[in-house]
């Protein structure tokens, strides 16, 4: 294992009482690398993430798993404690005299510096998820695990969260494993996209970026098609212009009397 | 059909649009309430029932339809209340009853919370206490009174003990359930944040159990008054129950009525006090903040 590797997974298996979920997963993540993990629902994406986070006590299994102890998790629900104000949520479990100052800075990074004393219920869904992000990043994790963190947000909020996450992960440089089922999200955010299928990694693809960090349009389209095919989605690519559905039902035309 | 729009399709589309534009559009009046709802609520509307009852009582008494030995008139009851207040009997008895209930309530809450913490926060504590409390729970507190009288006599101690036990049960049940029912997702979060056991209990489990405690308090207050009424029927020499019992001996139905109204006011007042405390303590909850 090279010094640059943060996560090393070899032959990882996990099974619950009835079904096997992970059947030998191999995965390396380098320091500062942003990896998106795609898969259909039930493919074991979350199981892999929970194994890395060491919160999968209910699952049995084996294999080799090395992950840093300094890791943070962003869940799909923001998972803020409702009885704590926003800043207290961010610094929960931190020690040190400067903990609150660091928490305040983290809130400012996610553009919520003014909401430190709000209750969680006073925030919108997107704001709550930004607080959860601040709570994760204030710990300066070596590994950030995100389990469909934007799944419950509306499309516009989601786009803004993408930009925020890209900016912040460029500043803090944690290794990131983002679990998602959204192909576009994976391409926009990640340096590398891996696909989980039947409990094994079915693909491991680099995302090509130009000097400005953008994915060239052609590569993007090719990657999208490839990934969707890996996820079993082939519909919508053969028929360039389907006939629009009729706008209004037409009343039956009475037969002319002759 | 292949993917292109032919001239025939375009014509059909135009027909549709024309039909939609031609359909009549009468303006629809704006409705304020739901058509199938119950209609607009009226402020203080819930007072209608009590006011009707009072009206019936007043009219019945004035018309002589209600025998004053069965039910004294409203004005006679008010006059009795004023008399009882003036000579100090009402005030003294209310104070003694309230003190009794308050003392029993305080002990019940204290022990209920302590035992629930011991049993909710540790496996061994749960094994020791929870079974015992569940067994105790199946015996109504009031059925214990004969035994408690044998042990402690009929004095204040026995009375306060009965009240305390009847408060203990709901407090214990609610707090214990809340402590053990802490959401698994918060446990996961605490693990990923690397919280110590103590921090987890102090910052996550205990605040999470506060709603349970508040529910327990509301049940506990009701149990306290119920137990008070019962123990004050037993050889009491002071308190509202004593006043009512004495009045029964002399057939003073107006005094009995005043006693009942006082019980009702004490119950309503303490319930309102617990609700107020609840709104303060649980102000992080959306439902209380609005």
XYZ file of C-alpha atoms in Angstrom:
548
model
C 0.000 0.000 0.000
C 1.637 3.210 -1.132
C 1.802 6.218 1.189
C -0.581 7.996 -1.125
C -3.419 5.538 -0.617
C -6.083 6.481 1.912
C -8.541 3.669 1.374
C -7.643 0.130 0.443
C -10.360 -2.503 0.037
C -9.609 -6.057 -1.083
C -12.069 -8.892 -1.504
C -14.627 -7.233 0.748
C -17.754 -9.297 1.374
C -20.805 -8.320 3.355
C -24.024 -10.214 3.753
C -27.198 -9.777 5.731
C -29.303 -12.645 7.050
C -30.681 -13.709 3.684
C -28.914 -12.087 0.777
C -25.297 -11.365 -0.028
C -24.700 -7.750 -0.843
C -20.951 -7.368 -1.425
C -19.178 -10.279 -3.126
C -15.535 -9.310 -3.255
C -15.048 -5.588 -3.781
C -11.595 -4.180 -4.583
C -11.156 -0.423 -4.359
C -8.310 2.033 -3.755
C -8.777 5.715 -3.120
C -5.787 8.058 -3.184
C -5.247 11.079 -0.978
C -7.422 13.983 -2.118
C -9.159 11.950 -4.800
C -12.878 12.433 -5.478
C -14.533 9.109 -6.313
C -18.193 8.700 -7.190
C -19.780 5.304 -6.547
C -22.682 4.534 -8.872
C -25.022 1.591 -8.788
C -28.648 0.622 -9.146
C -30.752 0.573 -6.018
C -29.938 -2.563 -4.055
C -26.501 -2.903 -5.637
C -24.749 -2.499 -2.294
C -23.542 1.117 -2.632
C -24.655 2.106 0.832
C -23.421 -1.183 2.283
C -19.911 -0.425 1.010
C -20.061 3.100 2.418
C -21.313 1.870 5.780
C -18.535 -0.700 5.893
C -15.972 2.066 5.300
C -17.639 4.216 7.977
C -17.532 1.271 10.386
C -21.237 1.513 11.191
C -22.334 -1.760 9.570
C -22.453 -3.785 12.788
C -25.526 -5.706 11.639
C -23.756 -7.147 8.572
C -21.467 -10.178 8.507
C -18.540 -10.588 6.174
C -14.831 -10.544 5.581
C -12.075 -9.160 3.424
C -9.411 -6.544 3.850
C -10.445 -2.978 4.627
C -8.147 -0.102 5.485
C -9.710 3.302 6.057
C -8.479 6.293 8.036
C -9.922 6.805 11.490
C -10.324 10.509 10.740
C -13.369 10.222 8.529
C -16.678 12.043 8.325
C -20.020 10.973 6.954
C -22.674 13.109 5.267
C -25.939 11.178 5.286
C -28.858 11.577 2.906
C -30.847 13.233 5.664
C -28.855 16.067 7.206
C -29.138 14.288 10.550
C -28.856 17.419 12.672
C -29.848 16.990 16.299
C -33.081 18.991 16.521
C -32.485 20.067 20.125
C -29.187 21.780 19.348
C -28.644 25.097 17.667
C -26.823 25.039 14.351
C -23.352 25.907 15.671
C -23.649 23.358 18.502
C -24.485 20.738 15.898
C -21.388 21.639 13.889
C -18.979 21.431 16.836
C -20.583 18.414 18.555
C -17.797 16.243 19.922
C -14.968 18.680 19.104
C -12.634 19.634 21.926
C -10.348 22.569 22.252
C -10.772 26.201 23.141
C -11.061 27.231 19.497
C -13.720 24.661 18.613
C -16.523 27.217 18.367
C -14.403 29.618 16.321
C -13.569 26.792 13.920
C -17.227 25.833 13.765
C -18.174 29.410 12.965
C -15.592 29.501 10.155
C -16.927 26.225 8.788
C -20.447 27.702 8.775
C -19.152 30.733 6.900
C -17.573 28.438 4.314
C -21.015 27.007 3.567
C -22.457 30.542 3.561
C -24.455 30.076 6.762
C -22.348 32.224 9.106
C -25.429 34.187 10.118
C -27.487 31.138 11.116
C -25.228 29.853 13.911
C -27.913 30.344 16.583
C -30.885 29.061 14.558
C -32.669 25.833 15.370
C -32.391 23.163 12.660
C -36.137 23.256 11.928
C -35.795 26.909 10.943
C -33.549 25.969 7.998
C -34.549 24.698 4.562
C -33.513 21.220 3.434
C -30.566 22.564 1.443
C -29.388 24.723 4.348
C -29.585 21.753 6.721
C -27.450 19.719 4.334
C -24.916 22.576 4.187
C -24.728 22.515 8.002
C -24.096 18.762 7.811
C -21.302 19.458 5.319
C -19.794 22.059 7.671
C -20.006 19.544 10.530
C -18.069 17.053 8.421
C -15.418 19.427 7.110
C -14.665 21.166 10.417
C -13.122 17.864 11.525
C -10.615 18.079 8.612
C -11.277 14.447 7.625
C -8.845 12.407 5.549
C -11.876 10.659 4.077
C -15.302 12.170 3.470
C -18.082 9.651 2.909
C -21.289 10.992 1.400
C -24.354 8.763 1.053
C -26.607 10.329 -1.604
C -26.262 13.663 0.171
C -28.295 15.611 -2.379
C -30.934 12.968 -3.047
C -33.652 14.767 -1.114
C -32.975 18.236 -2.524
C -34.716 20.004 -5.408
C -32.911 20.289 -8.737
C -31.800 23.916 -8.379
C -30.523 23.534 -4.823
C -28.710 20.418 -5.965
C -26.763 22.326 -8.659
C -25.644 24.911 -6.118
C -24.640 22.174 -3.671
C -22.527 20.563 -6.403
C -20.575 23.771 -6.896
C -20.162 24.200 -3.136
C -18.953 20.644 -2.607
C -16.462 20.913 -5.489
C -15.098 24.193 -4.157
C -14.781 22.965 -0.578
C -13.241 19.636 -1.456
C -10.683 21.522 -3.578
C -9.796 23.616 -0.510
C -9.744 20.885 2.140
C -8.558 18.067 -0.151
C -10.113 15.103 1.670
C -10.452 11.871 -0.225
C -14.155 11.691 -1.079
C -16.389 8.721 -1.749
C -19.750 9.964 -2.985
C -22.513 7.397 -3.282
C -25.111 8.425 -5.839
C -27.444 7.038 -8.451
C -27.267 10.237 -10.497
C -24.916 9.827 -13.468
C -24.703 13.571 -14.170
C -23.876 14.314 -10.561
C -21.095 11.722 -10.611
C -19.542 13.206 -13.777
C -19.811 16.812 -12.595
C -18.188 16.132 -9.234
C -15.806 13.207 -9.421
C -12.285 12.558 -10.703
C -13.177 8.899 -11.021
C -16.448 7.009 -11.290
C -16.776 3.408 -10.148
C -19.874 1.290 -10.765
C -21.063 -1.399 -8.409
C -22.999 -4.287 -9.930
C -23.985 -7.548 -8.231
C -21.742 -6.825 -5.285
C -18.604 -6.260 -7.387
C -17.027 -3.262 -9.081
C -18.110 -3.463 -12.721
C -16.256 -0.390 -13.991
C -13.654 2.120 -12.915
C -13.514 5.174 -15.221
C -11.467 8.375 -15.067
C -13.422 11.568 -15.759
C -11.431 13.594 -18.304
C -11.153 17.298 -17.469
C -9.617 20.173 -19.375
C -7.307 22.776 -17.855
C -10.217 24.728 -16.343
C -11.597 21.629 -14.653
C -14.536 21.252 -17.024
C -15.472 17.955 -18.639
C -15.405 18.396 -22.468
C -18.892 18.009 -23.880
C -18.040 15.070 -26.130
C -16.405 13.113 -23.311
C -19.276 13.929 -21.087
C -21.843 12.548 -23.492
C -19.807 9.409 -24.148
C -19.295 8.837 -20.430
C -22.979 9.376 -19.687
C -24.053 6.833 -22.291
C -21.454 4.344 -21.090
C -22.402 4.696 -17.439
C -26.131 4.551 -18.127
C -25.567 1.367 -20.138
C -23.623 -0.095 -17.207
C -26.586 0.745 -14.999
C -28.889 -1.022 -17.434
C -30.478 2.114 -18.940
C -30.517 1.918 -22.730
C -33.890 3.492 -23.410
C -34.090 6.967 -24.882
C -31.067 6.652 -27.153
C -32.530 5.085 -30.322
C -35.410 7.410 -31.145
C -34.154 10.950 -31.834
C -37.572 12.671 -31.986
C -40.520 10.759 -30.570
C -43.962 11.961 -31.579
C -45.416 14.254 -28.918
C -48.486 12.929 -27.118
C -51.762 14.430 -28.217
C -52.426 17.598 -26.267
C -56.160 17.037 -25.841
C -58.366 14.016 -26.434
C -60.344 14.430 -29.617
C -64.135 13.911 -29.454
C -65.342 11.103 -31.708
C -66.449 12.353 -35.070
C -70.118 11.476 -35.702
C -70.677 9.495 -38.890
C -72.207 11.666 -41.546
C -75.784 10.912 -42.430
C -76.218 10.404 -46.063
C -45.757 6.098 -36.602
C -42.125 6.911 -37.034
C -40.604 9.826 -35.232
C -41.600 12.650 -37.553
C -44.671 14.844 -37.580
C -46.697 14.513 -40.758
C -49.121 17.094 -42.094
C -52.053 15.047 -40.790
C -50.651 15.073 -37.273
C -50.161 18.830 -37.392
C -53.759 19.283 -38.449
C -55.003 17.179 -35.526
C -52.855 19.184 -33.119
C -54.330 22.427 -34.429
C -57.834 21.014 -33.972
C -57.049 20.208 -30.342
C -55.811 23.702 -29.633
C -58.835 25.260 -31.273
C -61.176 23.013 -29.260
C -59.451 23.972 -26.031
C -59.705 27.693 -26.809
C -63.374 27.394 -27.725
C -64.456 25.631 -24.511
C -66.519 27.956 -22.306
C -64.713 29.639 -19.403
C -67.118 31.028 -16.832
C -65.455 32.890 -13.959
C -65.475 30.818 -10.757
C -66.202 32.563 -7.441
C -63.359 32.316 -4.924
C -64.216 30.076 -1.991
C -62.773 30.846 1.436
C -63.419 27.506 3.127
C -63.282 23.946 1.937
C -66.458 22.777 0.280
C -66.446 19.497 2.231
C -64.817 20.841 5.393
C -66.565 21.676 8.657
C -66.605 25.423 7.942
C -64.775 28.288 9.607
C -63.785 27.700 13.247
C -65.188 30.227 15.720
C -63.029 31.719 18.448
C -63.874 30.351 21.929
C -66.391 28.099 20.199
C -65.487 25.224 22.545
C -67.088 27.190 25.398
C -70.552 26.696 23.888
C -71.200 23.373 25.673
C -70.233 24.581 29.161
C -72.186 27.834 28.672
C -75.307 25.874 27.623
C -74.964 23.664 30.711
C -74.626 26.734 32.959
C -77.675 28.272 31.306
C -79.694 25.092 31.812
C -78.596 24.950 35.484
C -79.475 28.631 36.088
C -82.846 28.504 34.364
C -83.713 25.152 35.993
C -82.850 26.452 39.456
C -84.704 29.736 38.990
C -87.825 27.978 37.664
C -87.752 25.522 40.565
C -87.262 22.529 38.258
C -84.072 21.484 40.055
C -84.419 20.575 43.740
C -81.884 22.669 45.665
C -81.126 19.675 47.935
C -80.006 17.703 44.901
C -78.211 20.532 43.156
C -77.992 24.005 44.704
C -78.424 26.959 42.411
C -75.384 28.651 40.842
C -75.782 31.756 42.964
C -76.064 29.695 46.171
C -72.857 27.868 45.220
C -71.034 31.137 44.566
C -72.293 32.525 47.870
C -71.054 29.409 49.683
C -67.668 29.708 47.991
C -67.432 33.324 49.153
C -68.401 32.360 52.710
C -65.905 29.490 52.803
C -63.163 31.754 51.493
C -64.030 34.520 53.962
C -63.841 32.307 57.045
C -60.581 30.775 55.771
C -61.755 27.155 55.560
C -61.477 26.940 51.799
C -58.028 28.544 51.631
C -56.597 26.330 54.385
C -57.979 23.129 52.909
C -56.845 23.987 49.368
C -53.357 24.795 50.641
C -53.121 21.479 52.516
C -54.388 19.467 49.540
C -52.068 21.247 47.123
C -49.099 20.698 49.439
C -49.912 17.004 49.759
C -50.256 16.567 46.013
C -47.154 18.647 45.333
C -45.037 16.714 47.809
C -46.118 13.339 46.439
C -45.645 14.599 42.889
C -42.103 15.818 43.593
C -41.020 12.500 45.147
C -42.688 10.529 42.367
C -40.920 12.550 39.668
C -37.563 12.319 41.454
C -37.663 8.545 41.891
C -39.274 7.982 38.502
C -36.508 9.862 36.690
C -33.685 8.303 38.737
C -34.875 4.728 38.310
C -35.639 5.312 34.618
C -32.091 6.633 34.095
C -30.583 3.652 35.919
C -32.702 1.233 33.927
C -32.644 3.053 30.588
C -28.933 3.798 30.326
C -27.439 0.445 31.322
C -28.188 -3.175 30.502
C -27.799 -4.401 34.067
C -29.948 -1.541 35.395
C -32.637 -2.507 32.921
C -32.496 -6.150 34.004
C -32.776 -5.185 37.675
C -35.450 -2.495 37.571
C -37.567 -2.856 34.469
C -39.101 -6.229 35.334
C -39.918 -5.034 38.835
C -41.649 -1.917 37.594
C -43.596 -3.870 34.988
C -44.865 -6.223 37.729
C -45.721 -3.284 39.973
C -47.481 -1.649 37.057
C -49.975 -4.477 36.811
C -51.155 -3.825 40.384
C -53.271 -0.637 40.563
C -51.757 1.777 43.052
C -55.071 2.161 44.835
C -55.088 -1.592 45.552
C -51.906 -1.088 47.574
C -53.593 1.298 50.000
C -54.621 -1.341 52.589
C -51.051 -2.617 52.769
C -49.619 0.904 52.960
C -52.051 1.728 55.781
C -50.857 -1.362 57.667
C -47.240 -0.307 57.187
C -47.408 3.451 57.633
C -50.704 4.118 59.405
C -53.195 6.636 58.089
C -51.086 9.762 58.529
C -49.552 12.169 56.026
C -46.700 9.789 55.189
C -49.042 7.143 53.833
C -50.980 9.733 51.814
C -47.868 11.247 50.238
C -46.504 7.749 49.523
C -49.643 6.709 47.627
C -49.498 9.885 45.538
C -45.760 9.452 44.903
C -46.168 5.855 43.732
C -48.966 6.759 41.373
C -46.803 9.535 39.884
C -43.706 7.332 39.736
C -45.239 4.846 37.305
C -46.056 7.124 34.337
C -42.825 9.083 34.786
C -40.758 5.889 34.783
C -42.577 4.362 31.818
C -42.342 7.450 29.617
C -38.727 8.322 30.434
C -37.523 4.727 30.150
C -39.259 4.271 26.786
C -37.801 7.550 25.515
C -34.278 6.652 26.640
C -34.401 3.214 25.046
C -36.175 4.467 21.935
C -33.440 6.860 20.854
C -33.320 6.896 17.056
C -30.729 4.500 15.634
C -29.633 7.115 13.093
C -28.473 9.406 15.915
C -26.491 6.502 17.350
C -24.804 6.054 13.954
C -24.078 9.762 13.742
C -22.554 9.750 17.228
C -20.331 6.828 16.245
C -19.066 8.542 13.093
C -18.421 11.744 15.079
C -16.385 9.703 17.558
C -18.388 10.842 20.594
C -17.504 9.378 23.998
C -20.217 7.454 25.835
C -20.686 10.276 28.315
C -20.955 12.970 25.623
C -23.382 10.749 23.728
C -25.606 10.377 26.802
C -25.385 14.053 27.779
C -25.818 15.650 24.346
C -27.900 13.069 22.456
C -29.773 10.601 24.694
C -30.904 12.882 27.518
C -32.165 15.779 25.376
C -33.805 13.233 23.087
C -35.708 11.814 26.064
C -37.085 15.208 27.174
C -40.332 14.898 25.187
C -40.914 11.580 26.995
C -40.338 13.246 30.352
C -42.823 15.994 29.502
C -45.473 13.422 28.503
C -44.756 11.578 31.750
C -45.202 14.795 33.717
C -48.610 15.409 32.208
C -49.782 11.889 33.025
C -48.130 12.214 36.452
C -50.023 15.403 37.318
C -53.331 13.714 36.533
C -52.385 10.652 38.590
C -51.390 12.888 41.507
C -54.829 14.525 41.681
C -56.621 11.212 41.340
C -54.584 9.675 44.154
C -55.146 12.787 46.254
C -58.911 12.505 45.932
C -58.775 8.873 47.048
C -56.437 9.306 50.028
C -58.381 12.318 51.262
C -61.486 10.163 51.544
C -59.591 7.974 54.018
C -59.782 9.386 57.504
C -58.372 12.752 56.524
C -58.721 15.569 59.029
C -57.897 18.332 56.592
C -57.914 19.040 52.883
C -60.596 19.434 50.247
C -61.539 15.761 50.472
C -62.119 16.157 54.201
C -64.234 19.269 53.571
C -66.327 17.343 51.036
C -66.769 14.338 53.340
C -67.853 16.556 56.201
C -70.318 18.336 53.939
C -71.790 14.977 52.925
C -72.423 14.184 56.611
C -74.391 17.445 56.952
C -75.988 17.149 53.504
C -74.438 20.442 52.326
C -74.496 19.824 48.597
C -73.347 23.400 47.932
C -70.070 22.772 49.828
C -69.550 19.499 47.948
C -70.032 21.365 44.699
C -67.490 24.021 45.695
C -64.994 21.257 46.534
C -65.491 19.630 43.135
C -65.015 22.932 41.330
C -61.775 23.466 43.285
C -60.530 20.008 42.256
C -61.308 20.859 38.636
C -59.497 24.198 38.857
C -56.426 22.613 40.482
C -56.311 19.940 37.781
C -56.731 22.408 34.934
C -54.210 24.824 36.434
C -51.470 22.259 36.944
C -52.015 20.796 33.488
C -51.658 24.284 32.020
C -48.461 24.771 34.053
C -46.944 21.556 32.659
C -47.919 22.567 29.118
C -46.241 25.922 29.616
C -43.079 24.238 30.898
C -43.233 21.884 27.923
C -43.399 24.766 25.469
C -40.336 26.342 27.115
C -38.277 23.159 27.350
C -39.151 21.834 23.886
C -38.916 25.093 21.976
C -36.629 23.391 19.434
C -39.685 21.546 18.205
C -41.476 22.988 15.237
C -44.897 22.274 16.705
C -44.195 24.276 19.850
C -42.462 27.165 18.163
C -45.369 28.000 15.923
